[in-house]
Amino acid sequence: MSDDVNDTGASFDESQLSAYLDDELDAEERVFVEGQLADSPELCALLDDVSAARDAVRMLPTVDAPAGFWDRVLAGDAGDAGDDTNGDSNVVDLGEARTRRTGHGRRWAALSSAAAAAVFVAVVLVPHPTRVTPHLSDLTESHAERSSVQNDPVSNLAPVSAASAP
Amino acid sequence: MTRRGFVRTAAAATLLALVASAAPTAVAENRAEALVRHARRVATHEAYTGVVEVYWQDQDHRRYVERVAARGLGGAFVVGRGDRRVIGHGDERLAQDGGSDVGWTAKAEHEAPAPDAAWHLKVSGSGIVAGRPVTFVEAQDRDGRARAVLALDAESGQLLERQILNRRGDIVRSVAFVQIVTGAIRPAVPITPDSGESAPVAVDEVPNGFLAPTTAHAGYELLGRYRHADGSVQLFYSDGLFTLSVFEQQGAVDWDRLPPGRCGPIADHRTCSYDTASGTIVVWSRDGLVLTAIGDAPSDRVVAIVGDFGDENDSGWTADIANFVLGPFGWD
């Protein structure tokens, strides 16, 4: 189990988040969890991860078990039980699983934070090309002056004297 | 006459007829090219004073007409009106615009192509411009369409009118003397002041990150590279008859702040172009550069350079390495 210690020193069992989402907490536990969520953005993020994972699982299609599967489960030989006739090795420690799941959630949260930081660096810190608006009138004048050295001066310079470029 | 003698006589007569028919055309072409060359020489030496009318259509087909004064004496000249004018002497230019002076000192680093290098020039007739007899020279593109008409003073050779035509043959831009006095006159022409430190500087190589192709679309050849005080680069091209500048600024185009123009893709580049009194302007971007081309040729010739400009950049260090490695093997 993974426990966090809050500011008051009281421990928080993250598995309570699943129970909270499943509405399995009594009133006192519910108030406690909501208090922890109010004080901890990290817990809120974790709650979102857990909620998203539950929704994803719920969206999976239901699959009918193969014929005879449940008979074998009841007979104790579903899976590779081996010598464990009681099937205890197939029992899943839900607490440990929740710990693993919250561990995944933390990694996802860390990755999300890293991605956000990378976007921030790309947008704010990496230099962007300077926005340039060519001053068409000045450039036209410069071209006309240079061109008037090469070609007829009047036909090159009269237009820039007559009107500015846009 | 024997049969063999008859054949020889007939062959000689045919040859003479061919030569006789071809000679006037060749002479006319040579004469047209010579007239254009001569006009450039007399432009800076003729004494004249007159009024010049400038006509143009913008990209939305709106038409404009303005008139300015022009005076020249002994290589010095002034063109403009009021406090907006350009003074020139030799290779020096100074644009005055309400107290703001912009100078230019530009020597031609490379010789320009011949006037008929990219255009077919021919004498197309004679007429009257500003009360003076002129010879018309027509510049045709490769499809035989007239795209420019020059009116050259029959006596002095000075260019009195230049018309630019679109593909349909309509005049879209012209500069023409409507009054001119020449000969034994001494018009007042101001002395060209010092152009100052802001004048562009001719450079042999452009800085890293800039393009400097030695040729551009439709026969333009690079005549000079210039560095401006703001760090931008100007490349100056000529096709023999028209000129083109490509200005390069590092950065990306701020499209929202460009004035409204004819905007759309050309050869996969986003562009905006403008038809002005001076010529056609096109703005686009590539390789981290904002490129602005300005040319006095017909509009389609100017915007066409967007397609492959800089594709064959032979001024960078990569080209130098390639030349060093491949040069001995003749793999140009």
PDB file of N, CA, C and O in Angstrom, chain A residues 23-69:
ATOM      1  N   ASP A  23     -18.051   5.055  -4.577  1.00  0.00           N
ATOM      2  CA  ASP A  23     -19.042   5.468  -3.575  1.00  0.00           C
ATOM      3  C   ASP A  23     -19.190   4.408  -2.484  1.00  0.00           C
ATOM      4  O   ASP A  23     -20.288   4.097  -2.042  1.00  0.00           O
ATOM      5  N   GLU A  24     -18.026   3.871  -2.086  1.00  0.00           N
ATOM      6  CA  GLU A  24     -18.053   2.809  -1.081  1.00  0.00           C
ATOM      7  C   GLU A  24     -17.624   3.322   0.297  1.00  0.00           C
ATOM      8  O   GLU A  24     -17.480   2.535   1.227  1.00  0.00           O
ATOM      9  N   LEU A  25     -17.342   4.607   0.422  1.00  0.00           N
ATOM     10  CA  LEU A  25     -16.883   5.153   1.695  1.00  0.00           C
ATOM     11  C   LEU A  25     -18.075   5.607   2.524  1.00  0.00           C
ATOM     12  O   LEU A  25     -19.106   6.048   1.983  1.00  0.00           O
ATOM     13  N   ASP A  26     -17.876   5.500   3.857  1.00  0.00           N
ATOM     14  CA  ASP A  26     -18.928   6.059   4.710  1.00  0.00           C
ATOM     15  C   ASP A  26     -18.743   7.579   4.766  1.00  0.00           C
ATOM     16  O   ASP A  26     -17.782   8.135   4.203  1.00  0.00           O
ATOM     17  N   ALA A  27     -19.633   8.240   5.422  1.00  0.00           N
ATOM     18  CA  ALA A  27     -19.648   9.705   5.415  1.00  0.00           C
ATOM     19  C   ALA A  27     -18.362  10.288   5.965  1.00  0.00           C
ATOM     20  O   ALA A  27     -17.801  11.248   5.417  1.00  0.00           O
ATOM     21  N   GLU A  28     -17.846   9.700   7.057  1.00  0.00           N
ATOM     22  CA  GLU A  28     -16.643  10.241   7.691  1.00  0.00           C
ATOM     23  C   GLU A  28     -15.420  10.077   6.783  1.00  0.00           C
ATOM     24  O   GLU A  28     -14.643  11.022   6.598  1.00  0.00           O
ATOM     25  N   GLU A  29     -15.309   8.859   6.196  1.00  0.00           N
ATOM     26  CA  GLU A  29     -14.182   8.627   5.273  1.00  0.00           C
ATOM     27  C   GLU A  29     -14.289   9.543   4.049  1.00  0.00           C
ATOM     28  O   GLU A  29     -13.284  10.054   3.545  1.00  0.00           O
ATOM     29  N   ARG A  30     -15.494   9.744   3.592  1.00  0.00           N
ATOM     30  CA  ARG A  30     -15.702  10.582   2.410  1.00  0.00           C
ATOM     31  C   ARG A  30     -15.256  12.028   2.678  1.00  0.00           C
ATOM     32  O   ARG A  30     -14.569  12.651   1.862  1.00  0.00           O
ATOM     33  N   VAL A  31     -15.632  12.550   3.860  1.00  0.00           N
ATOM     34  CA  VAL A  31     -15.221  13.905   4.229  1.00  0.00           C
ATOM     35  C   VAL A  31     -13.697  13.989   4.305  1.00  0.00           C
ATOM     36  O   VAL A  31     -13.082  14.963   3.844  1.00  0.00           O
ATOM     37  N   PHE A  32     -13.088  12.933   4.871  1.00  0.00           N
ATOM     38  CA  PHE A  32     -11.630  12.923   4.999  1.00  0.00           C
ATOM     39  C   PHE A  32     -10.952  12.962   3.617  1.00  0.00           C
ATOM     40  O   PHE A  32     -10.046  13.752   3.358  1.00  0.00           O
ATOM     41  N   VAL A  33     -11.447  12.099   2.706  1.00  0.00           N
ATOM     42  CA  VAL A  33     -10.850  12.041   1.364  1.00  0.00           C
ATOM     43  C   VAL A  33     -11.020  13.374   0.643  1.00  0.00           C
ATOM     44  O   VAL A  33     -10.087  13.906   0.020  1.00  0.00           O
ATOM     45  N   GLU A  34     -12.195  13.945   0.746  1.00  0.00           N
ATOM     46  CA  GLU A  34     -12.428  15.220   0.051  1.00  0.00           C
ATOM     47  C   GLU A  34     -11.557  16.331   0.624  1.00  0.00           C
ATOM     48  O   GLU A  34     -11.110  17.229  -0.103  1.00  0.00           O
ATOM     49  N   GLY A  35     -11.315  16.237   1.941  1.00  0.00           N
ATOM     50  CA  GLY A  35     -10.397  17.209   2.535  1.00  0.00           C
ATOM     51  C   GLY A  35      -8.995  17.063   1.984  1.00  0.00           C
ATOM     52  O   GLY A  35      -8.309  18.054   1.693  1.00  0.00           O
ATOM     53  N   GLN A  36      -8.555  15.784   1.857  1.00  0.00           N
ATOM     54  CA  GLN A  36      -7.223  15.537   1.289  1.00  0.00           C
ATOM     55  C   GLN A  36      -7.141  16.048  -0.152  1.00  0.00           C
ATOM     56  O   GLN A  36      -6.148  16.642  -0.568  1.00  0.00           O
ATOM     57  N   LEU A  37      -8.203  15.792  -0.932  1.00  0.00           N
ATOM     58  CA  LEU A  37      -8.205  16.250  -2.326  1.00  0.00           C
ATOM     59  C   LEU A  37      -8.142  17.779  -2.408  1.00  0.00           C
ATOM     60  O   LEU A  37      -7.480  18.345  -3.286  1.00  0.00           O
ATOM     61  N   ALA A  38      -8.839  18.427  -1.489  1.00  0.00           N
ATOM     62  CA  ALA A  38      -8.842  19.893  -1.518  1.00  0.00           C
ATOM     63  C   ALA A  38      -7.456  20.464  -1.243  1.00  0.00           C
ATOM     64  O   ALA A  38      -7.093  21.528  -1.757  1.00  0.00           O
ATOM     65  N   ASP A  39      -6.674  19.708  -0.433  1.00  0.00           N
ATOM     66  CA  ASP A  39      -5.350  20.225  -0.057  1.00  0.00           C
ATOM     67  C   ASP A  39      -4.243  19.770  -1.001  1.00  0.00           C
ATOM     68  O   ASP A  39      -3.118  20.266  -0.901  1.00  0.00           O
ATOM     69  N   SER A  40      -4.521  18.791  -1.827  1.00  0.00           N
ATOM     70  CA  SER A  40      -3.421  18.192  -2.601  1.00  0.00           C
ATOM     71  C   SER A  40      -3.748  18.127  -4.098  1.00  0.00           C
ATOM     72  O   SER A  40      -4.517  17.265  -4.537  1.00  0.00           O
ATOM     73  N   PRO A  41      -3.168  19.009  -4.891  1.00  0.00           N
ATOM     74  CA  PRO A  41      -3.342  18.919  -6.351  1.00  0.00           C
ATOM     75  C   PRO A  41      -2.844  17.588  -6.910  1.00  0.00           C
ATOM     76  O   PRO A  41      -3.385  17.072  -7.883  1.00  0.00           O
ATOM     77  N   GLU A  42      -1.815  17.027  -6.230  1.00  0.00           N
ATOM     78  CA  GLU A  42      -1.269  15.752  -6.713  1.00  0.00           C
ATOM     79  C   GLU A  42      -2.312  14.645  -6.579  1.00  0.00           C
ATOM     80  O   GLU A  42      -2.492  13.830  -7.484  1.00  0.00           O
ATOM     81  N   LEU A  43      -3.012  14.669  -5.465  1.00  0.00           N
ATOM     82  CA  LEU A  43      -4.063  13.664  -5.269  1.00  0.00           C
ATOM     83  C   LEU A  43      -5.195  13.855  -6.281  1.00  0.00           C
ATOM     84  O   LEU A  43      -5.764  12.885  -6.776  1.00  0.00           O
ATOM     85  N   CYS A  44      -5.500  15.104  -6.587  1.00  0.00           N
ATOM     86  CA  CYS A  44      -6.546  15.376  -7.584  1.00  0.00           C
ATOM     87  C   CYS A  44      -6.154  14.789  -8.939  1.00  0.00           C
ATOM     88  O   CYS A  44      -6.982  14.191  -9.641  1.00  0.00           O
ATOM     89  N   ALA A  45      -4.867  14.970  -9.305  1.00  0.00           N
ATOM     90  CA  ALA A  45      -4.388  14.424 -10.566  1.00  0.00           C
ATOM     91  C   ALA A  45      -4.469  12.910 -10.546  1.00  0.00           C
ATOM     92  O   ALA A  45      -4.837  12.266 -11.537  1.00  0.00           O
ATOM     93  N   LEU A  46      -4.103  12.345  -9.405  1.00  0.00           N
ATOM     94  CA  LEU A  46      -4.173  10.896  -9.270  1.00  0.00           C
ATOM     95  C   LEU A  46      -5.605  10.408  -9.396  1.00  0.00           C
ATOM     96  O   LEU A  46      -5.883   9.386 -10.033  1.00  0.00           O
ATOM     97  N   LEU A  47      -6.519  11.153  -8.790  1.00  0.00           N
ATOM     98  CA  LEU A  47      -7.934  10.792  -8.879  1.00  0.00           C
ATOM     99  C   LEU A  47      -8.392  10.804 -10.334  1.00  0.00           C
ATOM    100  O   LEU A  47      -9.125   9.908 -10.773  1.00  0.00           O
ATOM    101  N   ASP A  48      -7.933  11.782 -11.077  1.00  0.00           N
ATOM    102  CA  ASP A  48      -8.289  11.848 -12.497  1.00  0.00           C
ATOM    103  C   ASP A  48      -7.751  10.623 -13.240  1.00  0.00           C
ATOM    104  O   ASP A  48      -8.427  10.052 -14.102  1.00  0.00           O
ATOM    105  N   ASP A  49      -6.489  10.238 -12.932  1.00  0.00           N
ATOM    106  CA  ASP A  49      -5.905   9.063 -13.573  1.00  0.00           C
ATOM    107  C   ASP A  49      -6.718   7.811 -13.265  1.00  0.00           C
ATOM    108  O   ASP A  49      -7.013   7.005 -14.158  1.00  0.00           O
ATOM    109  N   VAL A  50      -7.045   7.665 -12.009  1.00  0.00           N
ATOM    110  CA  VAL A  50      -7.807   6.474 -11.614  1.00  0.00           C
ATOM    111  C   VAL A  50      -9.164   6.462 -12.303  1.00  0.00           C
ATOM    112  O   VAL A  50      -9.613   5.441 -12.825  1.00  0.00           O
ATOM    113  N   SER A  51      -9.786   7.624 -12.328  1.00  0.00           N
ATOM    114  CA  SER A  51     -11.100   7.722 -12.968  1.00  0.00           C
ATOM    115  C   SER A  51     -11.017   7.400 -14.450  1.00  0.00           C
ATOM    116  O   SER A  51     -11.855   6.674 -14.990  1.00  0.00           O
ATOM    117  N   ALA A  52      -9.955   7.925 -15.113  1.00  0.00           N
ATOM    118  CA  ALA A  52      -9.781   7.666 -16.545  1.00  0.00           C
ATOM    119  C   ALA A  52      -9.554   6.188 -16.804  1.00  0.00           C
ATOM    120  O   ALA A  52     -10.089   5.616 -17.758  1.00  0.00           O
ATOM    121  N   ALA A  53      -8.766   5.557 -15.935  1.00  0.00           N
ATOM    122  CA  ALA A  53      -8.497   4.121 -16.103  1.00  0.00           C
ATOM    123  C   ALA A  53      -9.774   3.314 -15.942  1.00  0.00           C
ATOM    124  O   ALA A  53     -10.038   2.373 -16.696  1.00  0.00           O
ATOM    125  N   ARG A  54     -10.590   3.684 -14.961  1.00  0.00           N
ATOM    126  CA  ARG A  54     -11.858   2.967 -14.758  1.00  0.00           C
ATOM    127  C   ARG A  54     -12.760   3.117 -15.981  1.00  0.00           C
ATOM    128  O   ARG A  54     -13.366   2.160 -16.445  1.00  0.00           O
ATOM    129  N   ASP A  55     -12.821   4.347 -16.492  1.00  0.00           N
ATOM    130  CA  ASP A  55     -13.665   4.569 -17.670  1.00  0.00           C
ATOM    131  C   ASP A  55     -13.173   3.756 -18.858  1.00  0.00           C
ATOM    132  O   ASP A  55     -13.972   3.207 -19.628  1.00  0.00           O
ATOM    133  N   ALA A  56     -11.841   3.684 -19.019  1.00  0.00           N
ATOM    134  CA  ALA A  56     -11.283   2.916 -20.135  1.00  0.00           C
ATOM    135  C   ALA A  56     -11.642   1.445 -20.010  1.00  0.00           C
ATOM    136  O   ALA A  56     -12.010   0.791 -20.992  1.00  0.00           O
ATOM    137  N   VAL A  57     -11.547   0.953 -18.792  1.00  0.00           N
ATOM    138  CA  VAL A  57     -11.876  -0.468 -18.587  1.00  0.00           C
ATOM    139  C   VAL A  57     -13.350  -0.707 -18.876  1.00  0.00           C
ATOM    140  O   VAL A  57     -13.735  -1.698 -19.509  1.00  0.00           O
ATOM    141  N   ARG A  58     -14.168   0.219 -18.462  1.00  0.00           N
ATOM    142  CA  ARG A  58     -15.615   0.050 -18.669  1.00  0.00           C
ATOM    143  C   ARG A  58     -15.994   0.098 -20.145  1.00  0.00           C
ATOM    144  O   ARG A  58     -17.025  -0.428 -20.533  1.00  0.00           O
ATOM    145  N   MET A  59     -15.153   0.744 -20.931  1.00  0.00           N
ATOM    146  CA  MET A  59     -15.452   0.828 -22.358  1.00  0.00           C
ATOM    147  C   MET A  59     -15.037  -0.423 -23.117  1.00  0.00           C
ATOM    148  O   MET A  59     -15.346  -0.572 -24.297  1.00  0.00           O
ATOM    149  N   LEU A  60     -14.301  -1.333 -22.451  1.00  0.00           N
ATOM    150  CA  LEU A  60     -13.907  -2.566 -23.129  1.00  0.00           C
ATOM    151  C   LEU A  60     -15.137  -3.423 -23.410  1.00  0.00           C
ATOM    152  O   LEU A  60     -16.056  -3.469 -22.600  1.00  0.00           O
ATOM    153  N   PRO A  61     -15.159  -4.099 -24.547  1.00  0.00           N
ATOM    154  CA  PRO A  61     -16.322  -4.953 -24.851  1.00  0.00           C
ATOM    155  C   PRO A  61     -16.346  -6.172 -23.937  1.00  0.00           C
ATOM    156  O   PRO A  61     -15.305  -6.672 -23.510  1.00  0.00           O
ATOM    157  N   THR A  62     -17.527  -6.656 -23.665  1.00  0.00           N
ATOM    158  CA  THR A  62     -17.653  -7.891 -22.870  1.00  0.00           C
ATOM    159  C   THR A  62     -17.427  -9.089 -23.779  1.00  0.00           C
ATOM    160  O   THR A  62     -17.837  -9.087 -24.942  1.00  0.00           O
ATOM    161  N   VAL A  63     -16.708 -10.064 -23.249  1.00  0.00           N
ATOM    162  CA  VAL A  63     -16.394 -11.265 -24.029  1.00  0.00           C
ATOM    163  C   VAL A  63     -16.907 -12.477 -23.276  1.00  0.00           C
ATOM    164  O   VAL A  63     -16.673 -12.619 -22.073  1.00  0.00           O
ATOM    165  N   ASP A  64     -17.618 -13.320 -23.991  1.00  0.00           N
ATOM    166  CA  ASP A  64     -18.105 -14.547 -23.350  1.00  0.00           C
ATOM    167  C   ASP A  64     -16.945 -15.495 -23.097  1.00  0.00           C
ATOM    168  O   ASP A  64     -16.042 -15.625 -23.927  1.00  0.00           O
ATOM    169  N   ALA A  65     -16.974 -16.152 -21.922  1.00  0.00           N
ATOM    170  CA  ALA A  65     -15.925 -17.113 -21.587  1.00  0.00           C
ATOM    171  C   ALA A  65     -16.049 -18.341 -22.485  1.00  0.00           C
ATOM    172  O   ALA A  65     -17.150 -18.700 -22.906  1.00  0.00           O
ATOM    173  N   PRO A  66     -14.915 -18.980 -22.762  1.00  0.00           N
ATOM    174  CA  PRO A  66     -14.979 -20.200 -23.572  1.00  0.00           C
ATOM    175  C   PRO A  66     -15.828 -21.263 -22.881  1.00  0.00           C
ATOM    176  O   PRO A  66     -15.960 -21.257 -21.650  1.00  0.00           O
ATOM    177  N   ALA A  67     -16.363 -22.126 -23.701  1.00  0.00           N
ATOM    178  CA  ALA A  67     -17.204 -23.195 -23.152  1.00  0.00           C
ATOM    179  C   ALA A  67     -16.420 -24.029 -22.128  1.00  0.00           C
ATOM    180  O   ALA A  67     -15.276 -24.402 -22.375  1.00  0.00           O
ATOM    181  N   GLY A  68     -16.995 -24.258 -20.980  1.00  0.00           N
ATOM    182  CA  GLY A  68     -16.376 -25.091 -19.959  1.00  0.00           C
ATOM    183  C   GLY A  68     -15.423 -24.358 -19.053  1.00  0.00           C
ATOM    184  O   GLY A  68     -14.875 -24.948 -18.110  1.00  0.00           O
ATOM    185  N   PHE A  69     -15.216 -23.021 -19.328  1.00  0.00           N
ATOM    186  CA  PHE A  69     -14.250 -22.262 -18.532  1.00  0.00           C
ATOM    187  C   PHE A  69     -14.648 -22.221 -17.058  1.00  0.00           C
ATOM    188  O   PHE A  69     -13.862 -22.510 -16.163  1.00  0.00           O
TER     189      PHE A  69
END
